[in-house]
PDB file of C-alpha atoms in Angstrom:
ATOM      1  CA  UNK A   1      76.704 -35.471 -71.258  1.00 62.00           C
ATOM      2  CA  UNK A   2      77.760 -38.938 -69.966  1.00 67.00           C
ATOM      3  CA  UNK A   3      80.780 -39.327 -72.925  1.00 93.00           C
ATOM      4  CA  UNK A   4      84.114 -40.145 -72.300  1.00 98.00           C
ATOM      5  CA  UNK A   5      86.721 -39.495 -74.682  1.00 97.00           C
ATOM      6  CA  UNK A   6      89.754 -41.185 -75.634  1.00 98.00           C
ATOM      7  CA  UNK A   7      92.219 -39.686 -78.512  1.00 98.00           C
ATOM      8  CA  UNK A   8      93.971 -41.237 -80.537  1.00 98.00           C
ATOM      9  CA  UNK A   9      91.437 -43.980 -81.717  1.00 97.00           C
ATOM     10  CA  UNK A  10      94.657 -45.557 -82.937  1.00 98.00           C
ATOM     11  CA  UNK A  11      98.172 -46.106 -82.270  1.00 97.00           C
ATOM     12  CA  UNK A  12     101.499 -47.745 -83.603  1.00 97.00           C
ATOM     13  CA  UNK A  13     104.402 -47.104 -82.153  1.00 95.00           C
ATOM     14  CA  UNK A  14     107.999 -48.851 -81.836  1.00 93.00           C
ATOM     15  CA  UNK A  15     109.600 -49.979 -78.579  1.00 92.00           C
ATOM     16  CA  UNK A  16     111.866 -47.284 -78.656  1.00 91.00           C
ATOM     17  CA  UNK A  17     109.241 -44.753 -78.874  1.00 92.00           C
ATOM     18  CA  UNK A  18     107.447 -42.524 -76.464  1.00 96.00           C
ATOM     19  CA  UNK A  19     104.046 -42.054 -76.575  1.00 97.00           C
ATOM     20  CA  UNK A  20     100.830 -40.869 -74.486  1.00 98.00           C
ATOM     21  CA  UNK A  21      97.017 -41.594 -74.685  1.00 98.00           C
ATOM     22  CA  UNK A  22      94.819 -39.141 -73.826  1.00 98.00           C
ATOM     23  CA  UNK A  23      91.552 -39.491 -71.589  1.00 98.00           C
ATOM     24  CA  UNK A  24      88.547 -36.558 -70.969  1.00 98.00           C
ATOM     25  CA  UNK A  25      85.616 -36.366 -69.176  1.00 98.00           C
ATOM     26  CA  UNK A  26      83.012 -33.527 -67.923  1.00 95.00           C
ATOM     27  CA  UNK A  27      80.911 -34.924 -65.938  1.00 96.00           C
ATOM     28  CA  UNK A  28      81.986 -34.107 -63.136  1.00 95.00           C
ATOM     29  CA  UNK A  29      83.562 -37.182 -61.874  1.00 97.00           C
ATOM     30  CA  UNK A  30      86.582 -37.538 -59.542  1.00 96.00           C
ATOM     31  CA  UNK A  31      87.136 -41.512 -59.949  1.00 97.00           C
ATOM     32  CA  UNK A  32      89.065 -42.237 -62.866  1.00 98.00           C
ATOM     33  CA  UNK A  33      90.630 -45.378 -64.679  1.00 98.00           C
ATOM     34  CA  UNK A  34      93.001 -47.212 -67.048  1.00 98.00           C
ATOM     35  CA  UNK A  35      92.307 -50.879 -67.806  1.00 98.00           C
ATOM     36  CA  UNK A  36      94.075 -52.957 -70.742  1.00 98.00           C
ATOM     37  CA  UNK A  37      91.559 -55.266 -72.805  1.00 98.00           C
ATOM     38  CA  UNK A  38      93.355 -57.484 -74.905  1.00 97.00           C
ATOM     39  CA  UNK A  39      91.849 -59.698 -77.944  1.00 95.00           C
ATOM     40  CA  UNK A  40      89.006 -61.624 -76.571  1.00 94.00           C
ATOM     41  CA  UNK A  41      89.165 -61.370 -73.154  1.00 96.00           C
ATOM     42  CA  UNK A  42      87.503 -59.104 -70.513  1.00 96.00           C
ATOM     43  CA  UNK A  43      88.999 -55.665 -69.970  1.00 97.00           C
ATOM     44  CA  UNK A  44      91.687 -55.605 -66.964  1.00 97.00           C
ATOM     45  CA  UNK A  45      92.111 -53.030 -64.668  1.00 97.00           C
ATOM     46  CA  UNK A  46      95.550 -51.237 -64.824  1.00 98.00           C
ATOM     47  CA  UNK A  47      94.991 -47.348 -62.227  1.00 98.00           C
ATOM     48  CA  UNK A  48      92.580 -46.152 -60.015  1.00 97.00           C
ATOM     49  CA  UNK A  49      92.372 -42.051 -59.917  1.00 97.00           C
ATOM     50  CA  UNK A  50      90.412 -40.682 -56.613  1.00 96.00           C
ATOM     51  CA  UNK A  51      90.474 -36.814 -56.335  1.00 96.00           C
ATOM     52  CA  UNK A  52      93.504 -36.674 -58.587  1.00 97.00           C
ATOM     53  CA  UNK A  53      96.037 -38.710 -56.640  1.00 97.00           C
ATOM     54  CA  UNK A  54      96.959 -42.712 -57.799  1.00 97.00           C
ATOM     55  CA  UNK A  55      95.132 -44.619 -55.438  1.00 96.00           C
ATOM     56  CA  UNK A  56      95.542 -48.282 -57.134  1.00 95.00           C
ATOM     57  CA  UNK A  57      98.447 -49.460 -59.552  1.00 97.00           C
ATOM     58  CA  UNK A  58      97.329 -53.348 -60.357  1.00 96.00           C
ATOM     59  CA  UNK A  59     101.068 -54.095 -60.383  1.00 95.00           C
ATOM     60  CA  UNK A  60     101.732 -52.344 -64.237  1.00 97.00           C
ATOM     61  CA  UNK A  61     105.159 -52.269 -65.238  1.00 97.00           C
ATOM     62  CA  UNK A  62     106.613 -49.106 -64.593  1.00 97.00           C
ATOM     63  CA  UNK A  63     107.076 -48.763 -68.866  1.00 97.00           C
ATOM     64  CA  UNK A  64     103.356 -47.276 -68.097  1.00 98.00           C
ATOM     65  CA  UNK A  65     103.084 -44.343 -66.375  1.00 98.00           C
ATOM     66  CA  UNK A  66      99.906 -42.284 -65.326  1.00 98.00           C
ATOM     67  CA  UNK A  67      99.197 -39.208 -65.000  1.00 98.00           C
ATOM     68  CA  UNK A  68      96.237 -37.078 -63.707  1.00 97.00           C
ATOM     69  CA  UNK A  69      96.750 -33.115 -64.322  1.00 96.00           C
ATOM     70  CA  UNK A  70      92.986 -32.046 -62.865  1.00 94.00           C
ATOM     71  CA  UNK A  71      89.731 -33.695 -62.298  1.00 92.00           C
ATOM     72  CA  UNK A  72      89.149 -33.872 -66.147  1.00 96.00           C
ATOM     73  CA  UNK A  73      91.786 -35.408 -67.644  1.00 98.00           C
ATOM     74  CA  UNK A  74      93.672 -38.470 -67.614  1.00 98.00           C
ATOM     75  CA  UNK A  75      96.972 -39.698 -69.376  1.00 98.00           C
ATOM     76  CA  UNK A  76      98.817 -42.378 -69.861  1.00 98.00           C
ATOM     77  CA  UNK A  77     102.096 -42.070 -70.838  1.00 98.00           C
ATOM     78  CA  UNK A  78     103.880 -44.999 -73.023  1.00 97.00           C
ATOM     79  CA  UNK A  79     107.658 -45.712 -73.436  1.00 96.00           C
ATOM     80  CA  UNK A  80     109.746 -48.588 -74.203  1.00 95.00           C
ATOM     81  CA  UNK A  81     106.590 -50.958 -74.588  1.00 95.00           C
ATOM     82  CA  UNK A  82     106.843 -54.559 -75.472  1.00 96.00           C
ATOM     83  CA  UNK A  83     105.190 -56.113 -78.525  1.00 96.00           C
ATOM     84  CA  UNK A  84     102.577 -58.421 -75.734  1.00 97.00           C
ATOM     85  CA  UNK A  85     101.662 -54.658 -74.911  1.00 97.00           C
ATOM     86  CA  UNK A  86      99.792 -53.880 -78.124  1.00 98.00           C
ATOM     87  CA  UNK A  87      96.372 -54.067 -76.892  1.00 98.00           C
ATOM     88  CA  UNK A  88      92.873 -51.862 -76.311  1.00 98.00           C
ATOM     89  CA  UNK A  89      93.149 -49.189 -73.874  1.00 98.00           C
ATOM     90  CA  UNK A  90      89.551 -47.787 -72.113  1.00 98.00           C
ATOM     91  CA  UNK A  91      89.708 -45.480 -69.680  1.00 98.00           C
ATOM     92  CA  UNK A  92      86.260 -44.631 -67.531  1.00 98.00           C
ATOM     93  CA  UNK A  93      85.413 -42.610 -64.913  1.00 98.00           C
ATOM     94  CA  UNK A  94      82.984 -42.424 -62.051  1.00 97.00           C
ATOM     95  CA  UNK A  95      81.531 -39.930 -59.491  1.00 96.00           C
ATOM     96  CA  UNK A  96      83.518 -41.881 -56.894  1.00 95.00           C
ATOM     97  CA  UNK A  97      85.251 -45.139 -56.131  1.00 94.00           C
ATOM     98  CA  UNK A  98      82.121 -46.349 -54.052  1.00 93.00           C
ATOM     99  CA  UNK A  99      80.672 -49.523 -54.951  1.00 92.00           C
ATOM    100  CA  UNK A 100      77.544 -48.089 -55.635  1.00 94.00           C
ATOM    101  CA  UNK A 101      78.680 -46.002 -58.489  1.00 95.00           C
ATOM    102  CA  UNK A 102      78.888 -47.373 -62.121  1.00 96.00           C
ATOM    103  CA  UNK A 103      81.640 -46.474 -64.501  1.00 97.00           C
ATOM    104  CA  UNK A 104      81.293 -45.151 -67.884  1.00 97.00           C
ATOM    105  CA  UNK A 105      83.867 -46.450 -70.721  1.00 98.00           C
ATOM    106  CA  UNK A 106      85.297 -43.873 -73.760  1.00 98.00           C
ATOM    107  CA  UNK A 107      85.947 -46.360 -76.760  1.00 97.00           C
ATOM    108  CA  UNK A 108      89.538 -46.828 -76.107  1.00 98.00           C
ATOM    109  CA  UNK A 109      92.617 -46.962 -78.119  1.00 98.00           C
ATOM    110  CA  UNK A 110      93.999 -49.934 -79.806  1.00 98.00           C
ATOM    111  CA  UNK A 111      97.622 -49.771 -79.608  1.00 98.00           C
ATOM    112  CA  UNK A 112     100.192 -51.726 -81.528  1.00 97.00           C
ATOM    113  CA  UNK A 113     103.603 -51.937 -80.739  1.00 97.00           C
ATOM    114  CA  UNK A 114     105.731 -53.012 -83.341  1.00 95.00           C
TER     115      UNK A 114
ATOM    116  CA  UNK B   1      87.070 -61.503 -53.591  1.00 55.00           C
ATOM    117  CA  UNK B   2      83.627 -63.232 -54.347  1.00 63.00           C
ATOM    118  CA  UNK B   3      82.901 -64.749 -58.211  1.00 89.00           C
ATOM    119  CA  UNK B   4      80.616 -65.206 -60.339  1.00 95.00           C
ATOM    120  CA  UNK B   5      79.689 -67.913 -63.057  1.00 96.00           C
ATOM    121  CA  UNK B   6      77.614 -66.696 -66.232  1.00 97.00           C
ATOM    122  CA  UNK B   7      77.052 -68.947 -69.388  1.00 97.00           C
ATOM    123  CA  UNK B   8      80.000 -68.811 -71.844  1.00 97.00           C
ATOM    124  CA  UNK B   9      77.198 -68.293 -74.395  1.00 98.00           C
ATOM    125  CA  UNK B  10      73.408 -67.675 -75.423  1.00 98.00           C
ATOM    126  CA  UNK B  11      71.429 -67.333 -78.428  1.00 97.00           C
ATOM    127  CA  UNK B  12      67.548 -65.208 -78.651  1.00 97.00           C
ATOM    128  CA  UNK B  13      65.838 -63.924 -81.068  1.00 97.00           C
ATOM    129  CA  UNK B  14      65.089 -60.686 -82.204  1.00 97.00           C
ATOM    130  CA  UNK B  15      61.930 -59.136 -80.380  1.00 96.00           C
ATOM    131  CA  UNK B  16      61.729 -61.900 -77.762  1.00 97.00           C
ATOM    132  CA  UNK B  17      62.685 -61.228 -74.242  1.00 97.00           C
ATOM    133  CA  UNK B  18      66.019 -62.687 -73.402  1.00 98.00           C
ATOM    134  CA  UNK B  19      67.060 -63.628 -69.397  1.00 98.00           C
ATOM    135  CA  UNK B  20      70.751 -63.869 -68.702  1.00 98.00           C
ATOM    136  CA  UNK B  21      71.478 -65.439 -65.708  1.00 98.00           C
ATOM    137  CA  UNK B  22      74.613 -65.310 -62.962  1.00 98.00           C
ATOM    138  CA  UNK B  23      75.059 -67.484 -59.991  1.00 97.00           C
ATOM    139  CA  UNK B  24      77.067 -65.726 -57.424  1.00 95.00           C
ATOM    140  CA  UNK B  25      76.832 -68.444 -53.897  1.00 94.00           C
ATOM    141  CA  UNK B  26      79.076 -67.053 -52.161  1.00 92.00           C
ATOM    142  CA  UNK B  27      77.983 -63.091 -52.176  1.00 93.00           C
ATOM    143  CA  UNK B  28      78.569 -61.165 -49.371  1.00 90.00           C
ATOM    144  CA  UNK B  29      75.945 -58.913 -47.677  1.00 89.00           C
ATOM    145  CA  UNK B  30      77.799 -55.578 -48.974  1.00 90.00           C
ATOM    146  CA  UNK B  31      78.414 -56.768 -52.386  1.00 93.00           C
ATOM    147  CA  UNK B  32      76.494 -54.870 -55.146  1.00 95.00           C
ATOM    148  CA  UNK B  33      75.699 -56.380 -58.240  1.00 96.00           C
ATOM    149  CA  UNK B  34      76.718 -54.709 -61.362  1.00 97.00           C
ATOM    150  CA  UNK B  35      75.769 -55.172 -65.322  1.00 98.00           C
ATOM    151  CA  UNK B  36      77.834 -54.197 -67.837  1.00 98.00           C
ATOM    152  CA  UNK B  37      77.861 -54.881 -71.649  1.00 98.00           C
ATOM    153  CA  UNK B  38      80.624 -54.299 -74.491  1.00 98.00           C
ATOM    154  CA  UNK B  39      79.380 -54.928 -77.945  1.00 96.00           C
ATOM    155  CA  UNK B  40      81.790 -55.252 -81.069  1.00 93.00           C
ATOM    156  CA  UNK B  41      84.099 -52.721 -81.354  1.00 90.00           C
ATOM    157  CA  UNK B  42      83.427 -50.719 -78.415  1.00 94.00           C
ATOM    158  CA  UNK B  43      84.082 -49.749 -74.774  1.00 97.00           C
ATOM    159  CA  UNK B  44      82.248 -51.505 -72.021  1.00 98.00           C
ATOM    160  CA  UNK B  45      78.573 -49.845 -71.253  1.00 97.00           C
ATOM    161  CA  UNK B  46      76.898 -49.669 -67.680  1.00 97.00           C
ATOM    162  CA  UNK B  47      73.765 -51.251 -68.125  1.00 98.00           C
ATOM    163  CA  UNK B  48      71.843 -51.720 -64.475  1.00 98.00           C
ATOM    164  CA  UNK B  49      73.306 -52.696 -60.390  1.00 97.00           C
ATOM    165  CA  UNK B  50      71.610 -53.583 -57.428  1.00 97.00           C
ATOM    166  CA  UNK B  51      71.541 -54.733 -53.871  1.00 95.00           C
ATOM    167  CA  UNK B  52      69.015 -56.133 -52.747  1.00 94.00           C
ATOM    168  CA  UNK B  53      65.753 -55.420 -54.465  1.00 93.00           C
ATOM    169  CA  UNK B  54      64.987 -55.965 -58.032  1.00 95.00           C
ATOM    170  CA  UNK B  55      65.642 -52.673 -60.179  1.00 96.00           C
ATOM    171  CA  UNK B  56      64.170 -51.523 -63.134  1.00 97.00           C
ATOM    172  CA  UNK B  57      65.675 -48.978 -65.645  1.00 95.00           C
ATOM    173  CA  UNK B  58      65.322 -48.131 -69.292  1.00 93.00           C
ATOM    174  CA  UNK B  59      67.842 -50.678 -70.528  1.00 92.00           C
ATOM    175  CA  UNK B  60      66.503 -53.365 -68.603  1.00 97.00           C
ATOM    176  CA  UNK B  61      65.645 -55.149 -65.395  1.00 98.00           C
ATOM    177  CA  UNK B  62      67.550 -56.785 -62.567  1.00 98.00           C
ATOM    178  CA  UNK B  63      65.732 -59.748 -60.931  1.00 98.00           C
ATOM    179  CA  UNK B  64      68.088 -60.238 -57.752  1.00 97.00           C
ATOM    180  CA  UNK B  65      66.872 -63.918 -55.830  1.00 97.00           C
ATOM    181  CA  UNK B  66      65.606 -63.684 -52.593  1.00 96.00           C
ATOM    182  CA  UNK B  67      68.888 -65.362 -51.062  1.00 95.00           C
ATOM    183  CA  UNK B  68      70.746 -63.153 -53.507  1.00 96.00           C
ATOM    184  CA  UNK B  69      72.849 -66.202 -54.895  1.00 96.00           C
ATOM    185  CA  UNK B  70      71.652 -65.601 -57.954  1.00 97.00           C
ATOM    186  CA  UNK B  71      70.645 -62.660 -60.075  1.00 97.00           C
ATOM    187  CA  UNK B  72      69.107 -62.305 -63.591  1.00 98.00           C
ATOM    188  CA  UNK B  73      69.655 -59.609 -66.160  1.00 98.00           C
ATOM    189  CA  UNK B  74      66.185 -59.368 -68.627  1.00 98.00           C
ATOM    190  CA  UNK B  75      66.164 -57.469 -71.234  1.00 97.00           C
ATOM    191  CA  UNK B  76      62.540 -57.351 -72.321  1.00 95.00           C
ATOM    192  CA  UNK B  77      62.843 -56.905 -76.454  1.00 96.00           C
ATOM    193  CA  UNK B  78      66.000 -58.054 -77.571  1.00 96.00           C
ATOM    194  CA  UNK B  79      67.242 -55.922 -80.643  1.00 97.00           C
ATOM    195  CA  UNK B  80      70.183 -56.967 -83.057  1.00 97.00           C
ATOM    196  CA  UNK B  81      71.959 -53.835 -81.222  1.00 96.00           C
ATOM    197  CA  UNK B  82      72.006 -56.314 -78.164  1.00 97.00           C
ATOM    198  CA  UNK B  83      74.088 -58.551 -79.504  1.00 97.00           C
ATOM    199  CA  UNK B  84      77.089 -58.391 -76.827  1.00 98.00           C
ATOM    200  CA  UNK B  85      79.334 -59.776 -74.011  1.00 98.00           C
ATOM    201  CA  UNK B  86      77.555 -59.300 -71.105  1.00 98.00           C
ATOM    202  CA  UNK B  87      79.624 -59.141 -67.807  1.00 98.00           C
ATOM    203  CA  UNK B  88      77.972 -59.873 -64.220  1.00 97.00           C
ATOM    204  CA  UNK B  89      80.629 -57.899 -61.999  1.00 96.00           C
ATOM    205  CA  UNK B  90      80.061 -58.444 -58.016  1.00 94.00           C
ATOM    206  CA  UNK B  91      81.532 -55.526 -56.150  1.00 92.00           C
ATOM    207  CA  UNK B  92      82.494 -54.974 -52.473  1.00 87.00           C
ATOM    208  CA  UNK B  93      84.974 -57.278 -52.464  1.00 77.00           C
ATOM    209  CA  UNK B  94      87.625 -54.518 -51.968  1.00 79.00           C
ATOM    210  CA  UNK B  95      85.777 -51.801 -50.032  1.00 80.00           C
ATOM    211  CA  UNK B  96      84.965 -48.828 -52.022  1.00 85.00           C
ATOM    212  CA  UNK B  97      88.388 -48.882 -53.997  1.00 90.00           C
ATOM    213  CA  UNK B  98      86.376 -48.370 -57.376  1.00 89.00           C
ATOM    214  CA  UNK B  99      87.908 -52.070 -58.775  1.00 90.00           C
ATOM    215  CA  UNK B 100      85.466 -53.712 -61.383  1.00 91.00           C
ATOM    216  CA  UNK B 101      86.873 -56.750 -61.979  1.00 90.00           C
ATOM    217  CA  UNK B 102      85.728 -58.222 -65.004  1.00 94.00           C
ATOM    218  CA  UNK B 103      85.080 -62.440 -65.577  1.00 92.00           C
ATOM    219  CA  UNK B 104      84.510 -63.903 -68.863  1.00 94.00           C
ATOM    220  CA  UNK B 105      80.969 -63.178 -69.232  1.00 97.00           C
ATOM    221  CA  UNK B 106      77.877 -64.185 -71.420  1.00 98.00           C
ATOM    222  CA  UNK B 107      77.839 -63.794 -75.247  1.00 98.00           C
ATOM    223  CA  UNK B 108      74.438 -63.175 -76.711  1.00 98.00           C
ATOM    224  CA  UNK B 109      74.002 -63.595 -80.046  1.00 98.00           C
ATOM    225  CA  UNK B 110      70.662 -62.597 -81.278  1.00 98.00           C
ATOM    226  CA  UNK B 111      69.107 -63.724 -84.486  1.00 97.00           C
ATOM    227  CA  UNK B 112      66.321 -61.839 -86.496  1.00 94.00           C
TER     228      UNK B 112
END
């Protein structure tokens, strides 16, 4: 099983709301990551999960905040977002942060913030 | 952190072999090269890496230049399910941190 998962598929939420995305993986992997993709351009990393603890924040505005309850699962937890924040989210994971490893990609979320 | 330059675009058609090229000049002996591919709609995909020595998988093939300045993704039977971006990601830049730092990539278009 090499699938990532990503719930909800879809999102719309107002800047006074508070909101999470949801990320899952059983693979085994203890590398795990949020980037932002938004239309037409490449995707842009946002966290960096090794064995559970936040090893890279990419400078996000603290209006995101991660969160990485065991070795499967990864959130990301939304509140007071901008409209520029309505984007795709994609989370991936990998056995490891090493260079040599590739990353698998869930589908993401497409969030609008209205 | 070293770059890479890829075509903003190509076009192939179906059932031909298609060769997507990336110049990378100033690679650094650690860096591994990475393939990746996000088609309409969807998350990005691994698709092959390599050091030094061409690689072969079931997606396709990575034809790494003997200076490594250059690489070239093939993929040997283009399908209309290969229509894509197709990113050439260098990594080693930042010492097993996990980044993959995306560039603009190739679009392939492929016609039937």
């Amino acid at each position: 099983d090499t699938e990532v998962t990503q719930t909800p598929k879809h999102l719309v939420m107002g800047m006074t709301n508070k909101k999470s995305l949801k990320c899952e993986q059983h693979m085994g992997h203890r590398a795990m990551y949020w980037y932002k993709q938004k239309a037409k351009k490449p995707p842009e990393l946002m966290f960096v999960y090794s064995y559970e603890k936040l090893s890279i924040n990419e400078s996000v505005p603290s209006r995101f905040s991660p969160e990485c309850p065991n070795s499967s699962l990864l959130n990301l937890h939304l509140h007071a977002l901008q409209p520029e924040d309505s984007a795709l989210y994609l989370c991936a994971s990998s056995r490891g942060t090493g260079d040599n490893y590739e990353q698998y990609f869930g589908p993401g979320t497409r969030l609008t913030v209205t | 952190d070293a770059k890479t330059t890829q075509p903003n675009s190509m076009e192939s058609n179906e059932e031909e072999p298609v060769h997507l090229p990336c110049n990378h000049s100033t690679i650094s002996g650690t860096d591994y090269i990475h393939w990746y591919r996000q088609l309409p709609s969807q998350g990005p995909e691994y698709v092959i890496h390599g050091l030094t020595s061409n690689v072969n998988n079931r997606m396709a093939s990575l034809a790494i230049a003997e200076d490594r300045k250059s690489s070239t993704l093939i993929l040997h039977r283009a399908t209309l399910r290969d229509a894509a971006v197709y990113y050439c990601i260098l990594r080693g830049g930042f010492g097993n941190t996990g980044k993959l730092i995306f560039g603009q990539g190739t679009t392939l278009q492929v016609k039937p």
